Phi, psi and omega in degrees: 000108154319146191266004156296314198289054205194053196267303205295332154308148177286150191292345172282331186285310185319298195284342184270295159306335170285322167258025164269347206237011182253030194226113163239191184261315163324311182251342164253345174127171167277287188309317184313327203276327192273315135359298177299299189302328198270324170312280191342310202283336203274309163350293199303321169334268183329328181234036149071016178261089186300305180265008158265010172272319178284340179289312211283305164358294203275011165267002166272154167267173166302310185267017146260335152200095170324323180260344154301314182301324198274329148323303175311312231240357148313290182263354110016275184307319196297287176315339175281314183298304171322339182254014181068025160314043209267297232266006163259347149281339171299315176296333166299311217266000171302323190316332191228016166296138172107318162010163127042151175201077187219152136343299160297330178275335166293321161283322165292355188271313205275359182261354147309301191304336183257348161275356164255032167257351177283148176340304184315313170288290185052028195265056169320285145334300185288323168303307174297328170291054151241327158260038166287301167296330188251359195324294190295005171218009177218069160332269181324316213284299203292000158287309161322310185283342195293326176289338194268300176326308169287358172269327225257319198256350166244116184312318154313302168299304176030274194311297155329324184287310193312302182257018150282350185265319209282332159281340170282321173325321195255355168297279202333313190281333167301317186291311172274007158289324188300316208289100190319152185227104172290333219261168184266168200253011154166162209293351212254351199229147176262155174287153170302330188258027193293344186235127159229153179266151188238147141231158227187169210245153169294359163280321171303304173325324186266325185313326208276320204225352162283164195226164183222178183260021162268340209062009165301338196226142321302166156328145161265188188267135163247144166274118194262161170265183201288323183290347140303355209260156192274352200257100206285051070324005180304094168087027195237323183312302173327271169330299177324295199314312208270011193266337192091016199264153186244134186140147196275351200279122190258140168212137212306175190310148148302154170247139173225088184318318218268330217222083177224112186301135170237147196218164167203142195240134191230141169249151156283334190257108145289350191226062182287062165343245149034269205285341159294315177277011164295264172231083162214037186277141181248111170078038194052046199233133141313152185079300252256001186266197173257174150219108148275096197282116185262159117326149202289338192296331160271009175242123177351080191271347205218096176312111183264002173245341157106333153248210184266128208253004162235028165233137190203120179249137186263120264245004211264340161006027172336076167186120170314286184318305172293291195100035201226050179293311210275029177236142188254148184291141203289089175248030166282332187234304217316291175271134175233114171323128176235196217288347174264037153052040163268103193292058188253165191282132188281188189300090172267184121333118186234144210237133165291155184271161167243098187274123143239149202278110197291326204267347186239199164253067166273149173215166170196155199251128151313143194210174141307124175276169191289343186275319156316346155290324193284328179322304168306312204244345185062238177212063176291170142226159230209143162254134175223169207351084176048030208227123157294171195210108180329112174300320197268343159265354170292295185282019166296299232272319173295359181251318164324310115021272180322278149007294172316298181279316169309327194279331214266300196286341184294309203273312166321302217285328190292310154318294171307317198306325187294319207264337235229280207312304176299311153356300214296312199285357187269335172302287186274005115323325206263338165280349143329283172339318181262318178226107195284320166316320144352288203278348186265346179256346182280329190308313190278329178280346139007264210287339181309305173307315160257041200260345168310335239228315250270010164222051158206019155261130287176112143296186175294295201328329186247023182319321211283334163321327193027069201283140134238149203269178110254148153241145166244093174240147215187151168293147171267034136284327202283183193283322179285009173260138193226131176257140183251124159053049167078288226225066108251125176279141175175134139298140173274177169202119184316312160302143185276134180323297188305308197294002186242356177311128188253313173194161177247082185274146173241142179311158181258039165235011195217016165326317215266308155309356167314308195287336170294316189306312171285344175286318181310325171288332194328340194251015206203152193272354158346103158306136176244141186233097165299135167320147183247002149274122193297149173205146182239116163305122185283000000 
């Protein structure tokens, strides 16, 4: 397309290409120029103009910009696959194996690696090196695919690979349903779930947020383990669900040194009877705690490492069965050094929990209740079609929406997850019979697979929590894992308490701490709160 040809554009399009196509390397630079070709090209896309997209693409080199180059030759590969081109896209796309040791190159590798596991390709072998290659920065996924591959690649297996891919796909994809969303759905909006409460005792609280002239203080903040929870159905639910089994009878967590959850627990209800007196206890007094209100800022907005940054594997790992000496602890996001040579965990990603019902299929998502808008909003109003409106019940009902449409994408993929699983396991019987070993590594990348999912199901009982997780999983060998008083397991987290703090309820048993909390504030805009819940003190 010419810049003659180019009557049938709208004039914003018109006017962006004539001046991309003004960007040379002489006179703008190598970056600049390459920079112009991947704008041009994706332009060319976008308007289904396939070979001048492709054109602008192959006009970059290497020495103009490495990672550009490698994008091009990236969608390059794509568009060749797309015209069912595959052995002149394997050859574009080999241009950028070995390549870059980045994040962006690293995401173009591995999404070469998982397009050549589609039927169309089937291009096994060569797909595990390309995750091989994204390893460090997509641990978890491309060690599952790397396991997949080798299943994929044996004619025996076959069949198990196939729907060992088609069950990891649909973790991944449950997981970013899962996955909380800070941003608001328009500028005009704050997101409804932008703020969550942790609550906790007034002893934590002041470790977390006094300060000494040792530097000792504060506290960092911790994730603790999964083997403290009150709940004995803790990492057992899934697996019932997808196996079918219904019945209430529970039993503690498994310990798994190698694979071992640290948890930290958030709510949408900041203001909780319920969960004060529960865990806001002080000396064992009901009430007697906090609800600590975080801002979105402490928790993981932007993955700097490019797969799930909370499972981190350590590369020192003795087991035949896992396999998984070639994987290294994740040290771009996962950990962070701190200047006391303390090993602690960066910034995660915090995921809604899922309550299910074991005997029937109820299922539910954490959500907000309806009465927290009013809390929010009082008895603000909103105009919508001309007409007022309760603001808290208008944005109940746009959030309700929202809920809704997660729950309805939650429960298909969760249903196939269920149908895949059962697949699977009807499969690695029947590979049993002959090779039981086969079958015993498939058993285990299995549970591997699921292991992103296998602590955010949730029983009912405990729905009124509207629980959201950050999870952590890890060898209790790796550095940042740390022990208290013998028998407590807990990871550090790197972000600070005060600075990402938004308000503080203080329980109506812990009134007499106000006047601390707030000198503990003093320097910082955190709202302090009394509950706005009656309680008769024992």
């Amino acid at each position: 397309m010419s810049v003659d040809n180019m009557e049938n554009l709208d004039e914003e399009t018109r006017k962006k290409i004539e001046k991309l196509l003004k960007v040379t390397r002489e006179k703008d630079g190598n970056e600049s120029y390459a920079s112009a070709q991947i704008d041009k090209g994706l332009i060319y896309y976008n308007l289904n103009q396939r070979k001048q997209s492709y054109e602008s693409f192959n006009n970059i080199n290497k020495s103009d910009s490495l990672t550009r180059y490698m994008m091009a030759q990236f969608g390059m590969g794509g568009m060749l696959a797309g015209d069912s081109k595959f052995n002149e896209a394997l050859k574009v796309w080999s241009n950028i194996k070995g390549l870059g040791d980045s994040l962006e190159t690293a995401g173009l590798k591995f999404r070469v690696g998982v397009a050549l596991l589609e039927d169309s390709f089937s291009e096994y072998d060569e797909a595990k090196q390309y995750f091989i290659e994204a390893i460090e920065y997509y641990p978890y996924e491309s060690y599952c695919y790397q396991k997949i591959c080798n299943l994929l690649s044996d004619s025996r297996l076959k069949v198990a690979g196939k729907k060992s891919l088609q069950l990891l796909n649909k973790t991944l994809e449950i997981v970013e349903i899962l996955k909380l969303d800070f941003e608001p759905d328009s500028s005009d909006n704050k997101s409804p779930e932008r703020k969550l409460a942790h609550y906790t005792n007034t002893s934590i609280t002041n470790l977390l947020l006094e300060k000494n002239e040792d530097g000792s203080l504060p506290s960092f903040f911790r994730l603790n383990t999964i083997n403290n929870v009150n709940d004995p159905s803790e990492g057992h639910l899934l697996v019932n669900y997808l196996k079918g089994i219904r019945e209430n009878s529970f039993y503690a967590p498994d310990f798994d040194k190698d694979l071992h959850a640290f948890i930290s627990c958030f709510t949408f209800n900041h203001d909780s009877l319920n969960q004060f007196r529960l865990y806001g206890k002080e000396a064992d007094k009901e009430a007697s705690g906090v609800s600590l209100v975080f801002k979105k800022e402490f928790f993981q907005l932007d993955n700097s490492l490019g797969g799930l940054s909370f499972l981190s594997f350590e590369s020192n790992i003795q087991s035949a069965n896992r396999d998984i000496s070639t994987l290294v602890i994740n040290k771009h996001s996962s950990m962070k050094e701190s200047l006391s040579s303390k090993t602690r965990v960066s910034k995660q990603p915090v995921m809604r929990c899922v309550y299910i019902d074991p005997t029937s299929s109820y299922i539910q998502l954490a959500q907000r209740n309806r009465i927290t808008f009013f809390r929010e909003f009082g008895n603000e109003t909103v105009v919508v079609q001309n007409r007022e409106k309760s603001k808290a019940e208008y944005e109940w009902e746009e959030y309700k929406k929202y809920i809704d449409e997660k729950t309805v994408a939650f429960s298909d993929a969760f249903r196939t997850l269920k149908s895949t699983y059962e697949s699977i396991i009807k499969e690695k019987k029947a590979i049993a019979n002959d090779d039981l070993e086969s079958s015993n590594k498939i058993d285990i990348l299995i549970n591997e697979i699921l292991l992103p999912l296998k602590y955010l199901i949730k029983h009912s009982a405990f729905q009124e929590e509207q629980e959201c997780r950050m999870v952590y999983v890890t060898s209790i060998n790796a550095p940042e894992v740390n022990i208290a008083h013998k028998k407590l397991l807990f990871v550090e987290y790197e972000a600070e308490v005060k600075e990402t703090l938004n308000k503080v309820y203080i329980a109506p048993a812990a009134t007499e701490y106000q006047l601390y909390l707030a000198w503990l504030l003093r320097n910082t805009d955190v709202k302090i709160e009394l509950s706005n819940n009656p309680y008769r003190q024992i």
